[in-house]
Coordinates of C-alpha atoms and ligand atoms in Angstrom, one line a residue:
M1 CA 78.3 37.7 94.9
F2 CA 79.5 40.7 96.9
K3 CA 81.4 43.4 95.1
N4 CA 83.6 44.1 98.2
A5 CA 83.7 43.6 102.0
M6 CA 81.4 46.8 102.9
E7 CA 78.8 45.1 101.2
I8 CA 79.1 42.4 103.6
Y9 CA 79.4 44.2 106.8
T10 CA 76.0 46.1 105.8
L11 CA 74.5 42.8 106.6
L12 CA 75.9 42.5 109.7
D13 CA 74.5 43.3 113.2
K14 CA 77.8 45.1 114.1
S15 CA 77.9 44.1 118.0
N16 CA 81.5 43.1 117.4
C17 CA 80.6 39.8 119.3
R18 CA 83.4 37.7 118.0
K19 CA 81.2 34.8 118.7
C20 CA 82.6 33.8 114.9
F21 CA 86.0 34.1 116.5
L22 CA 87.4 37.4 115.2
P23 CA 87.3 40.5 116.6
S24 CA 85.0 42.5 114.9
C25 CA 82.1 42.7 112.6
L26 CA 84.7 44.3 109.9
A27 CA 87.1 41.9 110.2
F28 CA 84.6 39.1 109.5
A29 CA 83.3 40.8 106.4
G30 CA 86.5 41.5 105.0
S31 CA 87.2 37.3 106.0
V32 CA 84.5 36.4 104.0
F33 CA 84.9 38.6 101.0
T34 CA 88.2 36.9 100.6
G35 CA 86.7 33.6 101.4
Q36 CA 88.6 32.8 104.3
K37 CA 85.1 32.3 106.1
Q38 CA 81.6 31.9 105.3
L39 CA 78.7 33.5 106.2
S40 CA 77.2 31.5 107.9
Q41 CA 79.8 31.1 110.8
C42 CA 78.4 34.9 111.8
P43 CA 75.4 32.9 114.2
N44 CA 73.4 36.2 114.2
L45 CA 72.9 36.3 111.0
P46 CA 69.1 35.3 110.2
P47 CA 69.4 31.4 108.6
E48 CA 66.8 32.7 106.0
L49 CA 69.1 35.6 104.6
I50 CA 72.2 33.2 104.9
R51 CA 70.0 30.7 102.6
R52 CA 68.9 33.3 99.8
L53 CA 72.3 34.3 100.0
G54 CA 73.7 30.9 98.6
G55 CA 73.8 28.8 102.0
N56 CA 76.9 27.7 103.2
T57 CA 78.6 28.3 100.9
L58 CA 80.8 31.0 100.3
A59 CA 79.0 34.1 99.3
T60 CA 81.3 36.1 97.3
A61 CA 83.2 36.0 94.1
P62 CA 84.5 32.4 93.7
F63 CA 87.6 31.8 95.1
D64 CA 89.9 31.6 92.1
Q65 CA 88.7 35.0 91.5
I66 CA 89.6 36.5 94.7
I67 CA 93.1 34.6 95.0
D68 CA 93.9 36.5 91.6
G69 CA 93.1 39.4 92.6
L70 CA 95.0 39.5 95.6
M71 CA 97.9 38.2 93.8
G72 CA 98.1 40.3 91.4
Q73 CA 97.7 43.1 94.2
L74 CA 100.6 42.0 95.9
Q75 CA 102.3 41.5 92.9
K76 CA 102.1 45.0 91.8
E77 CA 102.9 46.4 95.5
I78 CA 106.3 44.4 95.0
Q79 CA 106.8 46.3 91.2
D80 CA 106.3 49.9 93.3
I81 CA 109.3 48.9 96.0
D82 CA 113.0 49.2 95.7
L83 CA 113.4 45.3 95.9
A84 CA 117.0 45.4 95.8
E85 CA 116.6 48.1 99.3
R86 CA 114.5 45.2 100.7
A87 CA 116.2 42.3 100.3
R88 CA 119.1 44.3 102.4
L89 CA 116.8 45.1 105.1
I90 CA 115.5 41.7 105.4
G91 CA 118.8 39.9 105.1
E92 CA 118.2 38.1 102.0
D93 CA 120.0 37.5 98.5
F94 CA 119.4 40.3 95.8
A95 CA 121.0 39.0 92.1
D96 CA 119.8 39.5 88.7
G97 CA 117.1 41.6 89.7
K98 CA 115.7 39.1 92.0
L99 CA 115.4 38.3 95.7
T100 CA 115.7 34.8 96.9
L101 CA 114.8 33.2 100.0
K102 CA 114.2 29.9 101.6
V103 CA 110.4 28.8 101.3
L104 CA 110.5 25.3 103.3
G105 CA 113.9 25.0 102.8
K106 CA 114.1 25.7 99.1
N107 CA 114.8 28.7 97.0
F108 CA 112.2 30.8 96.0
S109 CA 112.6 33.9 93.5
V110 CA 110.4 37.3 93.1
D111 CA 111.8 39.5 90.6
T112 CA 111.3 43.1 90.4
R113 CA 108.1 42.3 88.3
G114 CA 106.7 40.8 91.6
V115 CA 107.0 37.2 89.7
I116 CA 108.1 33.7 91.6
S117 CA 110.6 31.5 90.3
T118 CA 111.0 28.4 92.5
E119 CA 111.6 25.1 93.2
I120 CA 108.2 24.2 95.1
H121 CA 105.0 23.8 94.0
V122 CA 103.5 27.9 94.2
N123 CA 99.9 28.0 95.5
P124 CA 98.2 30.8 97.0
W125 CA 98.5 29.7 100.7
I126 CA 102.3 29.6 99.9
A127 CA 102.9 32.6 97.7
V128 CA 100.6 34.9 99.5
P129 CA 102.7 34.9 102.5
A130 CA 105.8 35.2 101.1
Y131 CA 104.9 38.1 99.3
K132 CA 103.7 39.6 102.2
Y133 CA 106.5 38.4 103.9
I134 CA 109.0 40.4 101.5
L135 CA 106.6 43.9 101.5
K136 CA 106.0 44.0 105.2
G137 CA 107.4 41.1 107.3
A138 CA 111.1 39.7 108.9
K139 CA 111.2 42.5 111.4
K140 CA 112.5 40.8 114.1
E141 CA 115.1 38.0 114.8
V142 CA 114.2 34.9 116.1
S143 CA 114.2 34.5 119.8
G144 CA 115.0 30.5 120.6
N145 CA 111.6 30.4 122.3
W146 CA 108.8 28.6 121.1
V147 CA 104.9 29.4 122.1
S148 CA 101.6 27.9 120.5
F149 CA 99.9 29.7 117.8
R150 CA 97.2 31.1 120.3
E151 CA 99.8 32.8 122.2
L152 CA 100.9 34.7 119.8
P153 CA 99.6 38.4 119.9
D154 CA 96.0 37.8 117.6
G155 CA 96.4 34.3 117.7
R156 CA 93.6 33.9 120.1
E157 CA 91.5 35.0 117.3
G158 CA 92.5 32.5 114.6
A159 CA 93.5 29.8 117.1
G160 CA 90.2 27.6 116.5
I161 CA 90.7 28.0 112.4
F162 CA 94.7 26.9 113.3
T163 CA 93.4 23.5 114.9
Q164 CA 90.9 23.1 112.4
R165 CA 92.7 23.3 109.2
C166 CA 96.5 22.7 110.7
E167 CA 96.7 20.8 113.9
K168 CA 93.6 18.2 113.8
P169 CA 94.6 17.3 109.5
L170 CA 98.1 17.0 110.5
K171 CA 97.9 15.0 113.6
K172 CA 95.5 12.1 111.5
L173 CA 98.4 12.4 108.9
A174 CA 101.3 11.8 111.2
D175 CA 98.5 8.6 112.7
T176 CA 98.5 6.9 109.3
Y177 CA 101.1 8.1 107.0
T178 CA 104.2 6.3 108.5
D179 CA 107.2 8.2 106.5
L180 CA 105.3 11.7 107.1
F181 CA 108.3 12.7 109.5
A182 CA 111.2 11.8 107.7
D183 CA 109.3 13.3 104.2
I184 CA 109.4 15.8 106.3
I185 CA 112.9 16.2 107.3
H186 CA 113.8 14.9 103.7
L187 CA 111.8 17.2 101.2
F188 CA 111.7 20.2 103.3
S189 CA 115.1 20.5 105.3
G190 CA 113.8 20.4 108.2
R191 CA 115.7 19.3 111.4
Q192 CA 114.9 16.7 114.1
I193 CA 115.7 18.1 117.7
E194 CA 115.8 17.2 121.5
N195 CA 112.1 16.4 122.4
H196 CA 110.3 19.1 123.4
S197 CA 107.8 19.3 126.1
D198 CA 107.6 15.2 126.1
S199 CA 107.1 14.5 122.6
D200 CA 108.3 11.4 120.6
I201 CA 109.1 13.4 118.2
S202 CA 109.9 17.1 117.6
I203 CA 110.7 18.5 114.1
V204 CA 111.9 22.1 113.2
L205 CA 111.5 23.3 109.7
W206 CA 111.6 26.7 108.5
P207 CA 108.4 28.0 106.3
L208 CA 110.0 31.3 106.3
P209 CA 113.4 32.4 107.1
R210 CA 113.0 34.1 110.3
L211 CA 109.8 32.1 110.8
P212 CA 110.8 28.7 112.1
M213 CA 108.0 26.1 112.7
L214 CA 108.1 22.9 115.5
I215 CA 106.0 19.9 114.9
C216 CA 105.5 17.8 118.1
Y217 CA 103.7 14.7 118.0
W218 CA 103.2 12.6 120.8
K219 CA 102.1 8.5 120.1
A220 CA 99.2 7.1 121.5
E221 CA 99.5 4.9 124.2
T222 CA 96.9 3.0 125.7
D223 CA 94.1 4.7 126.9
L224 CA 95.7 7.9 125.3
D225 CA 95.2 9.2 122.3
S226 CA 98.1 10.6 120.3
D227 CA 98.5 14.3 119.6
L228 CA 100.0 16.8 118.1
K229 CA 100.8 20.7 118.2
L230 CA 102.5 23.2 116.5
F231 CA 104.6 25.9 117.5
F232 CA 106.0 28.8 116.7
D233 CA 109.0 31.4 117.3
M234 CA 107.8 33.7 119.8
T235 CA 108.8 36.5 117.6
A236 CA 106.5 35.2 114.4
A237 CA 104.3 38.1 114.6
D238 CA 106.6 40.2 114.0
N239 CA 108.0 38.5 110.8
L240 CA 104.6 37.7 109.1
D241 CA 100.6 38.8 110.3
T242 CA 99.0 35.5 111.9
D243 CA 96.4 35.3 109.3
S244 CA 99.3 34.9 106.7
L245 CA 100.7 32.4 108.9
N246 CA 97.3 30.7 109.1
S247 CA 97.2 30.7 105.6
L248 CA 100.8 29.1 105.1
T249 CA 100.7 26.2 107.4
T250 CA 97.3 25.5 105.8
G251 CA 99.1 25.3 102.1
F252 CA 102.0 23.0 104.1
V253 CA 99.3 20.8 105.5
R254 CA 98.0 20.3 102.3
M255 CA 100.4 19.6 100.5
L256 CA 101.8 17.0 102.7
Q257 CA 97.9 15.5 102.7
R258 CA 98.9 15.3 98.6
I259 CA 102.6 13.8 99.0
A260 CA 100.9 11.0 101.4
L261 CA 97.8 10.7 98.8
R262 CA 100.6 9.7 95.9
H263 CA 102.3 7.7 98.2
S264 CA 99.4 5.7 99.5
Ligands
SF4_1 S1 79.5 36.6 114.9 FE1 78.7 38.2 113.5 S2 77.6 39.6 114.8 FE2 79.3 38.3 115.9 S3 81.4 39.8 115.7 FE3 81.0 38.4 114.2 S4 80.2 39.0 112.2 FE4 80.1 40.3 114.1

């Protein structure tokens, strides 16, 4: 178990070779410490060392402990800012000591102590990006131009993980769970739009107010498998850092998986 990211960094060869799909060894060390990467994802680490430190499992503090720490830190940052002023700057409501915005179409409030109250099930994959959006995001108005995750600034590094954690599981869900798109529209205030990029289904939803997401699904045809792609507004990285965007989308896909399980 590591006490901080620097302890992990000291194990790495510091070549910044990017084989782990991150820009540097330091970024990788941070990602392992926060539970987003596993030590075994650095191909330059000797297998024996990885085995000694816990094989393919996370060689960090228990995930819940890391998340609790991160949530506590973000809560504290909220306590240290003028929340009413921040609400004014990002164009959100502030009343009765609470900033309220829409997360996936539902009211999501944070009070001056950083305590969340909301109608949706709060999991860390949603709470952490929402805190970060309030603290440092929401800098630009939405442009109306859609781009893939990979095309976002800094998106290339996380694009592989994004595909594995978000697009592939969502495509699998869409292939098997016929009510998926109706549920997205109904439960999360999604809106069907004119078909984008010749897709069969195009739905826009708002994980956060200045962060629309477009889901495009192409049905299977003879000799052609189905496909699903997610797009974001080209200003997305100004409104939320790409790691948090990845995390938020992962949380959303997991929420949909749980909904589909309940219905099956
Ligand atoms: S693969 Fe390993 S050595 Fe290369 S950048 Fe990532 S952490 Fe550093």
